[in-house]
GROMACS .gro file of C-alpha atoms in nm:
model
  284
    1MET     CA    1  -1.284  10.532   4.946
    2ILE     CA    2  -0.974  10.729   4.849
    3ASP     CA    3  -0.861  11.040   4.661
    4GLU     CA    4  -0.776  10.930   4.307
    5ASN     CA    5  -0.460  11.143   4.323
    6ILE     CA    6  -0.316  10.917   4.593
    7LYS     CA    7  -0.121  10.623   4.454
    8HIS     CA    8  -0.305  10.299   4.524
    9VAL     CA    9  -0.413   9.964   4.383
   10ILE     CA   10  -0.722   9.751   4.440
   11ASN     CA   11  -0.684   9.396   4.568
   12GLY     CA   12  -1.023   9.229   4.594
   13ASN     CA   13  -1.221   9.416   4.860
   14TYR     CA   14  -0.919   9.613   4.979
   15ILE     CA   15  -0.737   9.929   4.876
   16VAL     CA   16  -0.357   9.914   4.906
   17ILE     CA   17  -0.174  10.246   4.951
   18PRO     CA   18   0.207  10.222   4.936
   19ILE     CA   19   0.431  10.429   5.161
   20GLU     CA   20   0.742  10.506   4.960
   21THR     CA   21   1.067  10.615   5.122
   22GLY     CA   22   1.440  10.625   5.075
   23TYR     CA   23   1.654  10.363   5.246
   24ILE     CA   24   1.590  10.367   5.620
   25LYS     CA   25   1.941  10.372   5.763
   26PRO     CA   26   2.087  10.210   6.075
   27ASN     CA   27   1.965  10.379   6.394
   28GLU     CA   28   1.741  10.617   6.196
   29ASP     CA   29   1.387  10.681   6.321
   30LEU     CA   30   1.079  10.558   6.137
   31ASN     CA   31   0.928  10.900   6.070
   32SER     CA   32   0.942  10.842   5.693
   33ILE     CA   33   0.680  10.572   5.753
   34ILE     CA   34   0.491  10.721   6.047
   35ILE     CA   35   0.433  11.074   5.911
   36PRO     CA   36   0.267  10.971   5.581
   37ALA     CA   37   0.076  10.696   5.764
   38ARG     CA   38  -0.060  10.956   6.008
   39GLU     CA   39  -0.172  11.174   5.716
   40LEU     CA   40  -0.326  10.900   5.500
   41MET     CA   41  -0.471  10.650   5.745
   42GLU     CA   42  -0.830  10.633   5.861
   43ASP     CA   43  -0.977  10.451   6.159
   44GLY     CA   44  -1.005  10.081   6.078
   45ASP     CA   45  -0.707  10.077   5.839
   46TYR     CA   46  -0.411   9.840   5.861
   47LEU     CA   47  -0.048   9.949   5.838
   48VAL     CA   48   0.172   9.657   5.736
   49ILE     CA   49   0.547   9.709   5.771
   50ALA     CA   50   0.827   9.482   5.647
   51GLU     CA   51   1.057   9.355   5.919
   52THR     CA   52   1.388   9.467   5.766
   53PRO     CA   53   1.346   9.847   5.790
   54ILE     CA   54   1.242   9.800   6.154
   55SER     CA   55   1.552   9.589   6.223
   56VAL     CA   56   1.786   9.829   6.045
   57SER     CA   57   1.639  10.127   6.230
   58GLN     CA   58   1.708   9.937   6.554
   59GLY     CA   59   2.069   9.889   6.445
   60ARG     CA   60   2.031   9.511   6.441
   61LEU     CA   61   2.303   9.459   6.181
   62ILE     CA   62   2.573   9.194   6.195
   63ASP     CA   63   2.890   9.210   5.982
   64GLU     CA   64   2.937   8.853   5.864
   65ALA     CA   65   3.295   8.928   5.753
   66GLN     CA   66   3.386   8.928   6.123
   67TYR     CA   67   3.295   8.559   6.156
   68THR     CA   68   3.529   8.271   6.074
   69PRO     CA   69   3.340   7.963   5.952
   70SER     CA   70   3.375   7.650   6.166
   71LEU     CA   71   3.388   7.299   6.021
   72THR     CA   72   3.019   7.267   6.104
   73ALA     CA   73   2.936   7.585   5.910
   74LYS     CA   74   3.138   7.464   5.612
   75PHE     CA   75   2.962   7.126   5.615
   76LEU     CA   76   2.617   7.285   5.645
   77THR     CA   77   2.693   7.514   5.351
   78THR     CA   78   2.871   7.287   5.107
   79VAL     CA   79   2.731   6.942   5.177
   80TRP     CA   80   2.399   6.993   5.354
   81SER     CA   81   2.252   7.302   5.185
   82LYS     CA   82   2.418   7.302   4.842
   83TYR     CA   83   2.414   6.933   4.758
   84ILE     CA   84   2.172   6.744   4.984
   85TRP     CA   85   1.904   7.014   4.967
   86GLY     CA   86   1.997   7.160   4.628
   87TYR     CA   87   2.004   6.829   4.445
   88ILE     CA   88   1.815   6.572   4.654
   89LEU     CA   89   1.574   6.690   4.924
   90GLY     CA   90   1.476   7.017   4.757
   91PRO     CA   91   1.355   6.860   4.432
   92LEU     CA   92   1.207   6.564   4.620
   93LEU     CA   93   0.998   6.789   4.845
   94GLY     CA   94   0.903   7.023   4.561
   95ILE     CA   95   1.050   7.345   4.703
   96LYS     CA   96   1.059   7.650   4.476
   97LYS     CA   97   1.278   7.620   4.166
   98ARG     CA   98   1.426   7.961   4.246
   99THR     CA   99   1.533   7.834   4.590
  100ILE     CA  100   1.687   7.520   4.440
  101LYS     CA  101   1.876   7.730   4.184
  102ASN     CA  102   2.007   7.958   4.460
  103LEU     CA  103   2.113   7.664   4.677
  104ARG     CA  104   2.312   7.514   4.391
  105ARG     CA  105   2.510   7.836   4.347
  106LEU     CA  106   2.574   7.927   4.709
  107PRO     CA  107   2.867   8.173   4.723
  108GLU     CA  108   3.171   8.128   4.946
  109GLU     CA  109   3.038   8.396   5.184
  110THR     CA  110   2.753   8.162   5.283
  111LYS     CA  111   2.994   7.975   5.511
  112ALA     CA  112   3.037   8.283   5.730
  113HIS     CA  113   2.660   8.333   5.718
  114LYS     CA  114   2.604   7.981   5.849
  115GLU     CA  115   2.849   8.054   6.130
  116VAL     CA  116   2.645   8.361   6.227
  117VAL     CA  117   2.329   8.149   6.239
  118LEU     CA  118   2.503   7.880   6.444
  119GLN     CA  119   2.638   8.127   6.699
  120LEU     CA  120   2.327   8.342   6.734
  121TYR     CA  121   2.045   8.091   6.687
  122GLY     CA  122   2.192   7.742   6.710
  123LEU     CA  123   2.189   7.426   6.502
  124LYS     CA  124   1.807   7.408   6.491
  125HIS     CA  125   1.801   7.715   6.268
  126ALA     CA  126   2.134   7.657   6.089
  127LEU     CA  127   2.003   7.327   5.950
  128LYS     CA  128   1.747   7.521   5.749
  129PRO     CA  129   1.895   7.540   5.397
  130ALA     CA  130   1.797   7.904   5.335
  131SER     CA  131   1.637   8.210   5.504
  132GLU     CA  132   1.764   8.088   5.839
  133ALA     CA  133   1.604   8.252   6.145
  134GLY     CA  134   1.465   8.533   5.930
  135ILE     CA  135   1.810   8.687   5.875
  136ASP     CA  136   1.793   8.922   5.576
  137LEU     CA  137   2.093   8.937   5.344
  138SER     CA  138   1.941   9.151   5.070
  139ASN     CA  139   1.871   9.493   5.223
  140ALA     CA  140   2.186   9.564   5.422
  141PRO     CA  141   2.512   9.733   5.318
  142GLY     CA  142   2.842   9.555   5.251
  143THR     CA  143   2.883   9.223   5.425
  144CYS     CA  144   2.619   9.306   5.685
  145VAL     CA  145   2.291   9.125   5.740
  146SER     CA  146   1.991   9.228   5.948
  147LEU     CA  147   1.842   9.015   6.223
  148LEU     CA  148   1.471   9.006   6.301
  149PRO     CA  149   1.339   9.311   6.489
  150GLU     CA  150   1.358   9.321   6.864
  151ASN     CA  151   1.012   9.301   7.025
  152PRO     CA  152   0.804   9.367   6.711
  153GLU     CA  153   0.481   9.370   6.911
  154LYS     CA  154   0.603   9.666   7.118
  155VAL     CA  155   0.721   9.841   6.802
  156ALA     CA  156   0.374   9.795   6.649
  157HIS     CA  157   0.211   9.941   6.962
  158ASP     CA  158   0.452  10.237   6.965
  159ILE     CA  159   0.390  10.316   6.598
  160LYS     CA  160   0.014  10.301   6.649
  161SER     CA  161   0.047  10.547   6.938
  162GLU     CA  162   0.243  10.788   6.718
  163ILE     CA  163  -0.017  10.764   6.440
  164GLY     CA  164  -0.287  10.847   6.694
  165LYS     CA  165  -0.578  10.674   6.522
  166GLU     CA  166  -0.776  10.353   6.571
  167VAL     CA  167  -0.567  10.150   6.330
  168CYS     CA  168  -0.393   9.813   6.335
  169VAL     CA  169  -0.016   9.808   6.288
  170MET     CA  170   0.145   9.479   6.186
  171ILE     CA  171   0.509   9.385   6.123
  172ILE     CA  172   0.559   9.090   5.889
  173ASP     CA  173   0.829   8.867   5.744
  174THR     CA  174   0.803   8.702   5.404
  175ASP     CA  175   0.920   8.370   5.550
  176ALA     CA  176   0.628   8.130   5.556
  177THR     CA  177   0.370   8.031   5.810
  178TYR     CA  178   0.240   7.680   5.753
  179MET     CA  179  -0.077   7.500   5.860
  180LYS     CA  180  -0.130   7.133   5.932
  181ASN     CA  181  -0.432   6.980   6.105
  182GLY     CA  182  -0.566   7.328   6.179
  183LYS     CA  183  -0.250   7.440   6.361
  184TYR     CA  184  -0.024   7.722   6.245
  185PHE     CA  185   0.354   7.716   6.280
  186THR     CA  186   0.671   7.877   6.142
  187GLY     CA  187   1.042   7.816   6.147
  188LEU     CA  188   1.100   8.181   6.244
  189PRO     CA  189   1.209   8.256   6.603
  190ILE     CA  190   0.906   8.482   6.665
  191ALA     CA  191   0.546   8.523   6.546
  192ILE     CA  192   0.214   8.657   6.674
  193ASP     CA  193   0.008   8.458   6.925
  194GLY     CA  194  -0.161   8.163   6.758
  195ILE     CA  195   0.137   8.076   6.539
  196GLU     CA  196   0.381   7.834   6.699
  197ALA     CA  197   0.725   7.984   6.638
  198ASP     CA  198   1.093   7.897   6.676
  199LYS     CA  199   1.060   7.561   6.499
  200GLY     CA  200   1.368   7.624   6.285
  201PHE     CA  201   1.460   7.349   6.040
  202PHE     CA  202   1.200   7.114   6.185
  203GLY     CA  203   0.923   7.365   6.112
  204TYR     CA  204   1.060   7.418   5.762
  205PHE     CA  205   1.076   7.045   5.689
  206LYS     CA  206   0.728   6.983   5.827
  207GLY     CA  207   0.611   7.287   5.634
  208GLN     CA  208   0.706   7.124   5.304
  209LEU     CA  209   0.446   6.858   5.387
  210SER     CA  210   0.187   7.114   5.500
  211GLU     CA  211  -0.006   7.406   5.354
  212ASN     CA  212   0.194   7.724   5.298
  213MET     CA  213  -0.019   8.010   5.432
  214GLY     CA  214   0.209   8.291   5.316
  215SER     CA  215   0.394   8.564   5.504
  216THR     CA  216   0.437   8.552   5.882
  217PRO     CA  217   0.301   8.827   6.109
  218LEU     CA  218   0.574   8.889   6.370
  219GLY     CA  219   0.400   9.145   6.587
  220CYS     CA  220   0.069   9.330   6.593
  221SER     CA  221  -0.071   9.627   6.784
  222GLU     CA  222  -0.410   9.454   6.826
  223GLU     CA  223  -0.541   9.116   6.925
  224ILE     CA  224  -0.624   8.965   6.589
  225SER     CA  225  -0.710   8.619   6.463
  226VAL     CA  226  -0.434   8.433   6.282
  227GLU     CA  227  -0.658   8.398   5.978
  228LYS     CA  228  -0.720   8.772   5.954
  229ALA     CA  229  -0.354   8.855   6.018
  230LEU     CA  230  -0.242   8.618   5.743
  231LYS     CA  231  -0.494   8.760   5.500
  232ILE     CA  232  -0.377   9.118   5.556
  233ALA     CA  233  -0.009   9.014   5.552
  234ASN     CA  234  -0.054   8.841   5.217
  235ILE     CA  235  -0.230   9.139   5.061
  236ALA     CA  236   0.076   9.345   5.156
  237GLU     CA  237   0.308   9.077   5.018
  238ASP     CA  238   0.114   9.067   4.690
  239TYR     CA  239   0.186   9.437   4.645
  240GLN     CA  240   0.556   9.395   4.724
  241LYS     CA  241   0.586   9.117   4.467
  242SER     CA  242   0.456   9.354   4.200
  243LEU     CA  243   0.743   9.599   4.247
  244SER     CA  244   1.041   9.607   4.010
  245THR     CA  245   1.266   9.705   4.303
  246GLU     CA  246   1.177   9.404   4.515
  247MET     CA  247   1.492   9.242   4.656
  248LYS     CA  248   1.355   8.918   4.790
  249THR     CA  249   1.689   8.737   4.790
  250ILE     CA  250   2.057   8.832   4.787
  251HIS     CA  251   2.062   8.729   4.420
  252SER     CA  252   1.814   9.008   4.340
  253VAL     CA  253   2.065   9.274   4.447
  254LYS     CA  254   2.273   9.282   4.130
  255LYS     CA  255   1.964   9.307   3.911
  256VAL     CA  256   1.807   9.590   4.113
  257LEU     CA  257   2.111   9.791   4.223
  258GLY     CA  258   2.360   9.703   3.950
  259THR     CA  259   2.625   9.601   4.201
  260SER     CA  260   2.773   9.280   4.337
  261GLU     CA  261   2.615   9.110   4.637
  262THR     CA  262   2.900   9.224   4.864
  263GLY     CA  263   2.946   9.566   4.703
  264VAL     CA  264   2.621   9.715   4.828
  265THR     CA  265   2.655  10.059   4.987
  266ILE     CA  266   2.403  10.268   5.179
  267GLU     CA  267   2.424  10.514   4.888
  268ALA     CA  268   2.329  10.239   4.642
  269LEU     CA  269   2.043  10.126   4.864
  270ASP     CA  270   1.928  10.486   4.891
  271SER     CA  271   1.933  10.530   4.513
  272ILE     CA  272   1.608  10.338   4.463
  273THR     CA  273   1.257  10.387   4.593
  274HIS     CA  274   1.173  10.160   4.884
  275THR     CA  275   0.825  10.057   4.992
  276PRO     CA  276   0.875   9.949   5.353
  277ALA     CA  277   0.505   9.968   5.438
  278VAL     CA  278   0.158   9.968   5.289
  279ILE     CA  279  -0.176  10.091   5.419
  280ILE     CA  280  -0.461   9.845   5.364
  281ARG     CA  281  -0.820   9.968   5.374
  282LYS     CA  282  -1.135   9.758   5.346
  283ILE     CA  283  -1.373   9.879   5.076
  284ASN     CA  284  -1.714   9.925   5.234
   0.00000   0.00000   0.00000
């Protein structure tokens, strides 16, 4: 089981142990995750890490203020995302009310964001009305955004090696994996084996007519079934959703940090407790 003095919650047949840190800064190592994981983990445990701290530690930040929106980016923001998806397709397909609300109040800066998506990932991903290509707007300073981690499977293997125990390390993104006719797919550019990735807008659209399976495992240190990976990823996501400091969207920033969406500093991000990872242990 677990020492009662160690912070944890029970989720069904699993114990969830949060790893709490400050803000992991650009190009900073991941020791604030690895060291407590090494101390707390036992053989057979899972370490589930959110994708953004990995990306930020890799320095995968893009300053969107450096991008000038093209006509295509402006159209995709104002007409396609805000109006067609915010008022017609979104309600018709039953997407989340929070997403619809956010689409209807897209800020001016979204045009530059769409240009970033167009240039780095192409139209297939830019057509997605929100959360394009897994780019995270909510946990980066200023006008920066973080891209998905580079080679998350290798990162998972490297972290496992540093922990030095027989554990499973998984990196996940909250963007959805869907299932239709027994096949798993995601709009994200990358996912573990068994989940068809890089479907962009087409995966998102098809996903609205399919079963939402929850968070997407991007990389894993072990060969693991998709079903097991999704189960563990969603236990981790359940814990994150319970936190008052969760910044799931850019609109959460003002509520959590008390600052404007574009006025976020590293100091402000470092002023709250972050939970970039959780340890998940099966109860015998």
